[in-house]
Every structure is written in structure tokens, then in C-alpha cells.
CSV table of C-alpha atoms and ligand atoms in Angstrom, one decimal:
chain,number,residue,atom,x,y,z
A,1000,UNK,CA,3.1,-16.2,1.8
A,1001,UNK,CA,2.2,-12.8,0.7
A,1002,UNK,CA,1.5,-9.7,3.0
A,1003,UNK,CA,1.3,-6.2,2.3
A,1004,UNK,CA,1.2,-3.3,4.4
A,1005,UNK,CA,-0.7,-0.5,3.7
A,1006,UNK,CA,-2.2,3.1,5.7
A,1007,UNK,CA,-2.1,6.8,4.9
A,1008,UNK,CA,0.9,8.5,4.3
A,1009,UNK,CA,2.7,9.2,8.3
A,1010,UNK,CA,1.3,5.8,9.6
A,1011,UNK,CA,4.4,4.6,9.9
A,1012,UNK,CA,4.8,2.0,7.1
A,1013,UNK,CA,8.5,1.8,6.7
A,1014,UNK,CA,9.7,1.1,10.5
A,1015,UNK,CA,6.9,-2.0,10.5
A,1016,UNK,CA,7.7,-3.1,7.2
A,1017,UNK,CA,11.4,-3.8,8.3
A,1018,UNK,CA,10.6,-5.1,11.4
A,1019,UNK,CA,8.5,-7.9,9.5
A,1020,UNK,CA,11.2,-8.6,6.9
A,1021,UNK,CA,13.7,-9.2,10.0
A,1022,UNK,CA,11.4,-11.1,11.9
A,1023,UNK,CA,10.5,-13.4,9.3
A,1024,UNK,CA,14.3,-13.9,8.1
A,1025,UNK,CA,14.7,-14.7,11.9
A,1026,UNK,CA,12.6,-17.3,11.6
A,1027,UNK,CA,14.1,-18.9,8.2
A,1028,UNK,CA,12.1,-17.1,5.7
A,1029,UNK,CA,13.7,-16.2,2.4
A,1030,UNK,CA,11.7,-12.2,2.1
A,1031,UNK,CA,11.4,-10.9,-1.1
A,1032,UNK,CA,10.6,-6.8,0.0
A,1033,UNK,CA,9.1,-5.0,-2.7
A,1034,UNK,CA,7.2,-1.7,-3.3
A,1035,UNK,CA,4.0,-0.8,-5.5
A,1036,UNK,CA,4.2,1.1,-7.4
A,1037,UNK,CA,8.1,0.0,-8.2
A,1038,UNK,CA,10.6,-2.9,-7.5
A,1039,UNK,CA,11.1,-3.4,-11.6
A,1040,UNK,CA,12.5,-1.1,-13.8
A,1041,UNK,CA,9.1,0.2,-15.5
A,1042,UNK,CA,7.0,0.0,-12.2
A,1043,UNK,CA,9.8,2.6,-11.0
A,1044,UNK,CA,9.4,5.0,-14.1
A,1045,UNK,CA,5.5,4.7,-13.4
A,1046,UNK,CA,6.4,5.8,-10.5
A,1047,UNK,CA,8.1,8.8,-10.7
A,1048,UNK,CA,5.2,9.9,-13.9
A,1049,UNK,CA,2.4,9.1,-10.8
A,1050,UNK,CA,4.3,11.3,-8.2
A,1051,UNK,CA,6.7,13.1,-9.3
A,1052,UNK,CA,5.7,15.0,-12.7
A,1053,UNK,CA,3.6,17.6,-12.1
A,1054,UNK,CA,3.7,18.9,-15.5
A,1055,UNK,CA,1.6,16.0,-16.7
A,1056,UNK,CA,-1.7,16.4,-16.0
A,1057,UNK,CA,-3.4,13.0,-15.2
A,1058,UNK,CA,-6.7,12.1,-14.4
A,1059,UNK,CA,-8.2,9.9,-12.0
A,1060,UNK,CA,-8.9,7.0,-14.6
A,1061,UNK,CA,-5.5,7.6,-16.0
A,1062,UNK,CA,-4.0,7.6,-12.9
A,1063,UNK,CA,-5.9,4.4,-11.9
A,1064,UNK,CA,-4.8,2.6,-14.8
A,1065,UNK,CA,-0.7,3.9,-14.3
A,1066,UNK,CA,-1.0,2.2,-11.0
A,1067,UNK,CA,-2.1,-0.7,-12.8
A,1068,UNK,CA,0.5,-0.9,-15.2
A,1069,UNK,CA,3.5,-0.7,-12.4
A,1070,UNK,CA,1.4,-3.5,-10.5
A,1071,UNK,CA,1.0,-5.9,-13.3
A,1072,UNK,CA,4.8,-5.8,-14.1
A,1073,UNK,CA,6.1,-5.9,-10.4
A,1074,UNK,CA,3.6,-9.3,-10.0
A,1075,UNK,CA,5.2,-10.5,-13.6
A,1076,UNK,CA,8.7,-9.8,-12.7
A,1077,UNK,CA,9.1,-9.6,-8.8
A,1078,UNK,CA,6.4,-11.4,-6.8
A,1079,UNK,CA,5.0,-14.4,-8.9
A,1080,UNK,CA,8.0,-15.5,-9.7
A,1081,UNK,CA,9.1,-14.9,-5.6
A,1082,UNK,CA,5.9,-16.7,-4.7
A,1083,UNK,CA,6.8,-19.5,-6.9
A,1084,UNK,CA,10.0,-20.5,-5.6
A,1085,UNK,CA,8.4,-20.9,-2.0
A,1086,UNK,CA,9.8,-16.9,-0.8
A,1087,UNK,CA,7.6,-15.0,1.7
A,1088,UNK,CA,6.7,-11.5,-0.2
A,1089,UNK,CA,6.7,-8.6,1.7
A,1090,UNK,CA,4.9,-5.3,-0.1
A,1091,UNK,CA,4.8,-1.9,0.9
A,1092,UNK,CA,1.4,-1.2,-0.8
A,1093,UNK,CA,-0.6,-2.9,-3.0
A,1094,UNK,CA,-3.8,-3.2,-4.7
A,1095,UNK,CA,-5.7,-2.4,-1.7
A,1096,UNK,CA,-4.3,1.7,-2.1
A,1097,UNK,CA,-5.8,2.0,-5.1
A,1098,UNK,CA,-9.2,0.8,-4.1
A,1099,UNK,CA,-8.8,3.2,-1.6
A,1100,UNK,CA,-7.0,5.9,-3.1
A,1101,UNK,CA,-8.5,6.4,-6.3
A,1102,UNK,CA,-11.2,5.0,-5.0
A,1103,UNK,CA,-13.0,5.8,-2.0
A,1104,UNK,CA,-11.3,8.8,-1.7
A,1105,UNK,CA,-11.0,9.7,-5.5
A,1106,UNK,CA,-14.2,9.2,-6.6
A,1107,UNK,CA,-13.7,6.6,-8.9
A,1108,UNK,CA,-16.0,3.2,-7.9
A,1109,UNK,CA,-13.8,0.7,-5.4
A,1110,UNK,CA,-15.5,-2.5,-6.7
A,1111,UNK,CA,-14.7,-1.3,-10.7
A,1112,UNK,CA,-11.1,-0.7,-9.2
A,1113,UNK,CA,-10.9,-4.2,-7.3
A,1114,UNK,CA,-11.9,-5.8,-10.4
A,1115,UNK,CA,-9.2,-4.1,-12.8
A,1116,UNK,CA,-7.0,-4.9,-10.3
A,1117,UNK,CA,-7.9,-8.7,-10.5
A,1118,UNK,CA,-7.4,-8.3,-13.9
A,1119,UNK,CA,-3.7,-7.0,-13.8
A,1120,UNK,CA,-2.3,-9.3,-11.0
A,1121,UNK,CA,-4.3,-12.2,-12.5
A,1122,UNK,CA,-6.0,-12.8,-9.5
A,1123,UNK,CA,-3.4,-12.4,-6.9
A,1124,UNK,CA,-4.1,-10.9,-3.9
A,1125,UNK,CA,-2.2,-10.5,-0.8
A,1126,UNK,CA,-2.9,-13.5,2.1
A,1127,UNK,CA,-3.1,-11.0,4.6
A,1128,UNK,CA,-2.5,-6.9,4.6
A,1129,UNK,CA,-2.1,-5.4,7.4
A,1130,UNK,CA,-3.4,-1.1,7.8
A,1131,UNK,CA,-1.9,0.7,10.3
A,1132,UNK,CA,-4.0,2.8,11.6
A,1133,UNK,CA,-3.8,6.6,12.5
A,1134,UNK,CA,-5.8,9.6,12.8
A,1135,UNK,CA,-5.3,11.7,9.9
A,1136,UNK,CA,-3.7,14.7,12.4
A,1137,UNK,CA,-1.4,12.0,13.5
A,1138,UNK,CA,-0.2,11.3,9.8
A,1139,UNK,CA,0.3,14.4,8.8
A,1140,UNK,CA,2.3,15.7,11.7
A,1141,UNK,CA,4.6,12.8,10.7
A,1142,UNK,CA,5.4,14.3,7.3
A,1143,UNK,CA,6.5,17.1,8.1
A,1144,UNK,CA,9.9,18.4,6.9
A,1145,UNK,CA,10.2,16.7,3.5
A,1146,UNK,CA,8.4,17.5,-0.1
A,1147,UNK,CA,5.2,15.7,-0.6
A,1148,UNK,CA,4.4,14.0,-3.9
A,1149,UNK,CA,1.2,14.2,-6.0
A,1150,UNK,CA,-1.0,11.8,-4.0
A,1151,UNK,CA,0.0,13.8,-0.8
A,1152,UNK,CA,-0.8,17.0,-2.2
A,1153,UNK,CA,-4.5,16.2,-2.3
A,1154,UNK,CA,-6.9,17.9,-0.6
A,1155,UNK,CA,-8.2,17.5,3.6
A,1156,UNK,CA,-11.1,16.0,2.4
A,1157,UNK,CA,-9.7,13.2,0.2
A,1158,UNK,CA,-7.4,12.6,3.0
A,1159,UNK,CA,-10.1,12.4,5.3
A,1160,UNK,CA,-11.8,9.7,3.1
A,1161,UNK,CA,-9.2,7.4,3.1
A,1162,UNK,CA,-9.1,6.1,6.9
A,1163,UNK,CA,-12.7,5.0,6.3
A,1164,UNK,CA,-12.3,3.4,3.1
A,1165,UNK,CA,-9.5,1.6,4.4
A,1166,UNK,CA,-12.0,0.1,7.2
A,1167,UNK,CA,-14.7,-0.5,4.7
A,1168,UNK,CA,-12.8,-2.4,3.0
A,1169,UNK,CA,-11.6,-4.1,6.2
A,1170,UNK,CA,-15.1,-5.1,6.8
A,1171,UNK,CA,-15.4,-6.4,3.4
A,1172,UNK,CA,-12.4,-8.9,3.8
A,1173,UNK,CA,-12.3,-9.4,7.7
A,1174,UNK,CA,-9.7,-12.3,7.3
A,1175,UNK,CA,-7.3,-11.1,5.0
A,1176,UNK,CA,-7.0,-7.1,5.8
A,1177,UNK,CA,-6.4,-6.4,9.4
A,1178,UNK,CA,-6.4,-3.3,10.8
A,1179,UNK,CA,-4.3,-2.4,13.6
A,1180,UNK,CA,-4.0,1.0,15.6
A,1181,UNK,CA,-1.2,2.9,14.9
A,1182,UNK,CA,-1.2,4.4,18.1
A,1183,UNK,CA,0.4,1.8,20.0
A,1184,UNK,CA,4.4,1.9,19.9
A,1185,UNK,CA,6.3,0.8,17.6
A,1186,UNK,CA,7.0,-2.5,19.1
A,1187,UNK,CA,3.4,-3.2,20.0
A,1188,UNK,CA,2.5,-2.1,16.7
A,1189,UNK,CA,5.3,-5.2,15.7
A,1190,UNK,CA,3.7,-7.3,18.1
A,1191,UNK,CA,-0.1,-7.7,16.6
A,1192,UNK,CA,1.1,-7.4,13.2
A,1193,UNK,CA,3.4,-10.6,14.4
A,1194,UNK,CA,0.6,-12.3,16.0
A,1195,UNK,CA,-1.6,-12.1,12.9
A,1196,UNK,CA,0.6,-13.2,11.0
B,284,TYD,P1,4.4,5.4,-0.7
B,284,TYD,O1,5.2,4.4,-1.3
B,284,TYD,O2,3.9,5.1,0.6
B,284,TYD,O3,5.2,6.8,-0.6
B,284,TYD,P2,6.5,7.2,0.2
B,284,TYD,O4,7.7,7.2,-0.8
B,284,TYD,O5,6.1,8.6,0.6
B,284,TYD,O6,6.7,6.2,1.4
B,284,TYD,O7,3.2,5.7,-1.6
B,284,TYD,C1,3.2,6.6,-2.7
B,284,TYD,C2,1.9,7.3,-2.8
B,284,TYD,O8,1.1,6.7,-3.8
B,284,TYD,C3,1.1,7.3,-1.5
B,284,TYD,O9,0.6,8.6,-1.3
B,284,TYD,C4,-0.1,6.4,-1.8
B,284,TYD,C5,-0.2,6.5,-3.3
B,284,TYD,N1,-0.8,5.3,-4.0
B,284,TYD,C6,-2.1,5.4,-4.6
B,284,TYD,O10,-2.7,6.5,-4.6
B,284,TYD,N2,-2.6,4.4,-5.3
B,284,TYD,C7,-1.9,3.2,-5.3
B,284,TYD,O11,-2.4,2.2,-5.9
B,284,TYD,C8,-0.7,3.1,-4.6
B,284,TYD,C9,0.1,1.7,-4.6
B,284,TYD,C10,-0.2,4.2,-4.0
């Protein structure tokens, strides 16, 4: 199986995403974790051009297809080959932030973004990602106290944008992206990603 986890920045991604790598090595599970963009040696230099180098001015289509790059190499390297060999993949990220990132809140069109995204995966999707869910207040009072990257430098209202295009998308796919509130603690958080699973 593959799952994801996705959310704005300060939804509180990291806590849940090892709470779900334990549970599911509990339970027998050989868990691949991984993290898009990263987890191979290019995908991690993509990643620090995306975020860290603001001396390189990008745009949105360029930045789009960066993304795309790192993604197409961790599925080559890391999670195909994971997936192959009967191992439960565990993502932090994935396609899904880009449709949403560069999409509904960049500008660029979701469903052209989905379908480049197709293309560099080959098709593979997650089986089920789960969005935690918080407002965007919440997030931000959650980062405080460390230095924020490119993506969380953008403006109020492209933060605003993403929790809605996280649900439309959510809509879209009912089955395969859940979203669950953020709110809740940590361990019910645990709980309904658990029961989804
Ligand atoms: P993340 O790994 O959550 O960062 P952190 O190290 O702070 O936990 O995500 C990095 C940033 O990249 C985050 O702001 C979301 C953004 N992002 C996109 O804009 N598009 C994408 O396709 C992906 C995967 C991430």
C-alpha cells in the first residue's frame, strides 16, 4: 500500500507521519518513509534549488516542473521499487501538493498539473492520502520560531487558497483523499487516520 500525507505547512504532518510508520510496523508492515520532494540523491538537490535558493528566480511553470523532476526520480528509485517488493510506502507529500500548491493556490490549472504529474509517476498515485486539516491561523502559529522556505514565504492570500483546494480536490477523489480535522489531538488525529486506513 501507498499513503501520503499532506496539509499546509503547521498541520502537523511530521507527529502523524511517525505515528503511522509505527503503527503499521506494529502490525508487521515493512514502511518505506519517504519525502517529496527528496528521499534520492537528486530529488534532495531539487530540493534545496525549490526552497532554499532564493537567488534563483523561478517561475511557477518552472517551479511546477522541479517538483516533477524530484517526484519522477523518488518513484524510480524509492517507491516503485518499495511497492514492488510487497513494502507499505509512507510519503510525506506528494503529487497532491502540487495540484494544490502551484495549482489552486498558484495560479497555474490543477487538472494540467494532475496530468503532468501522471505523466512523471507513470500513473502512480497514492491508495489513500490523508489532509490534515487546520485553519490557516492555526498553521501559522505552529511555525513560529524557525526560518521559512520559499513556498512558506508566499503571500496570505495563496495561503488562504490552499485549504480549499485541498478540499476540492477531496471532493474530486472522495475515496482516496481524506480529509481529517486537525483540530482534534494528536492521538485522535492517529485514530481516524488509523481507522481509514
Ligand atoms: P515540507 O516537506 O512539508 O516542508 P518542511 O521541511 O517545512 O516540513 O514541504 C516543503 C514545501 O514545499 C511546503 O511548503 C509545500 C511545498 N510543496 C509544493 O509547493 N509543491 C509540491 O509539489 C510539494 C511536494 C511541496
Amino acid at each position: 500500500m501507498f499513503y501520503s500525507i499532506d496539509g499546509v505547512d503547521g498541520a502537523g504532518k511530521s507527529v502523524q507521519i511517525k505515528l503511522l510508520c509505527e503503527f503499521l510496523s506494529n502490525r508487521g508492515e515493512k514502511v518505506v518513509l519517504c519525502r517529496d520532494p527528496g528521499s534520492t540523491f537528486l530529488s534532495e538537490e531539487l530540493r534545496k534549488i525549490i526552497l532554499h535558493r532564493d537567488d534563483l528566480p523561478t517561475g511557477r511553470l518552472a517551479q511546477m516542473f522541479l517538483f516533477m523532476a524530484a517526484r519522477a526520480q523518488l518513484v524510480e528509485e524509492v517507491i516503485a521499487p518499495a511497492l514492488a517488493a510487497g513494502q507499505t510506502v509512507v510519503c510525506d507529500r506528494f503529487l497532491l501538493s502540487s495540484v494544490v500548491y502551484q495549482g489552486y493556490a498558484g495560479g497555474l490549472d490543477p487538472q494540467l498539473i494532475y496530468n503532468v504529474g501522471l505523466a512523471a509517476t507513470r500513473g502512480l498515485v497514492p491508495d489513500k492520502t490523508f489532509v490534515l486539516d487546520v485553519p490557516q491561523e492555526v498553521a501559522v502559529s505552529r511555525m513560529t520560531n524557525r526560518e521559512l522556505d520559499t513556498i512558506e514565504r508566499e503571500d496570505a492570500e495563496f495561503k488562504q487558497r490552499l485549504r480549499d483546494g485541498f478540499k476540492a480536490e477531496s471532493k474530486k477523489h472522495p475515496k482516496s483523499i481524506i480529509i481529517i480535522d486537525g483540530l482534534q489531538s494528536i492521538e485522535d488525529v492517529h485514530a481516524e487516520i488509523v481507522r481509514n486506513l
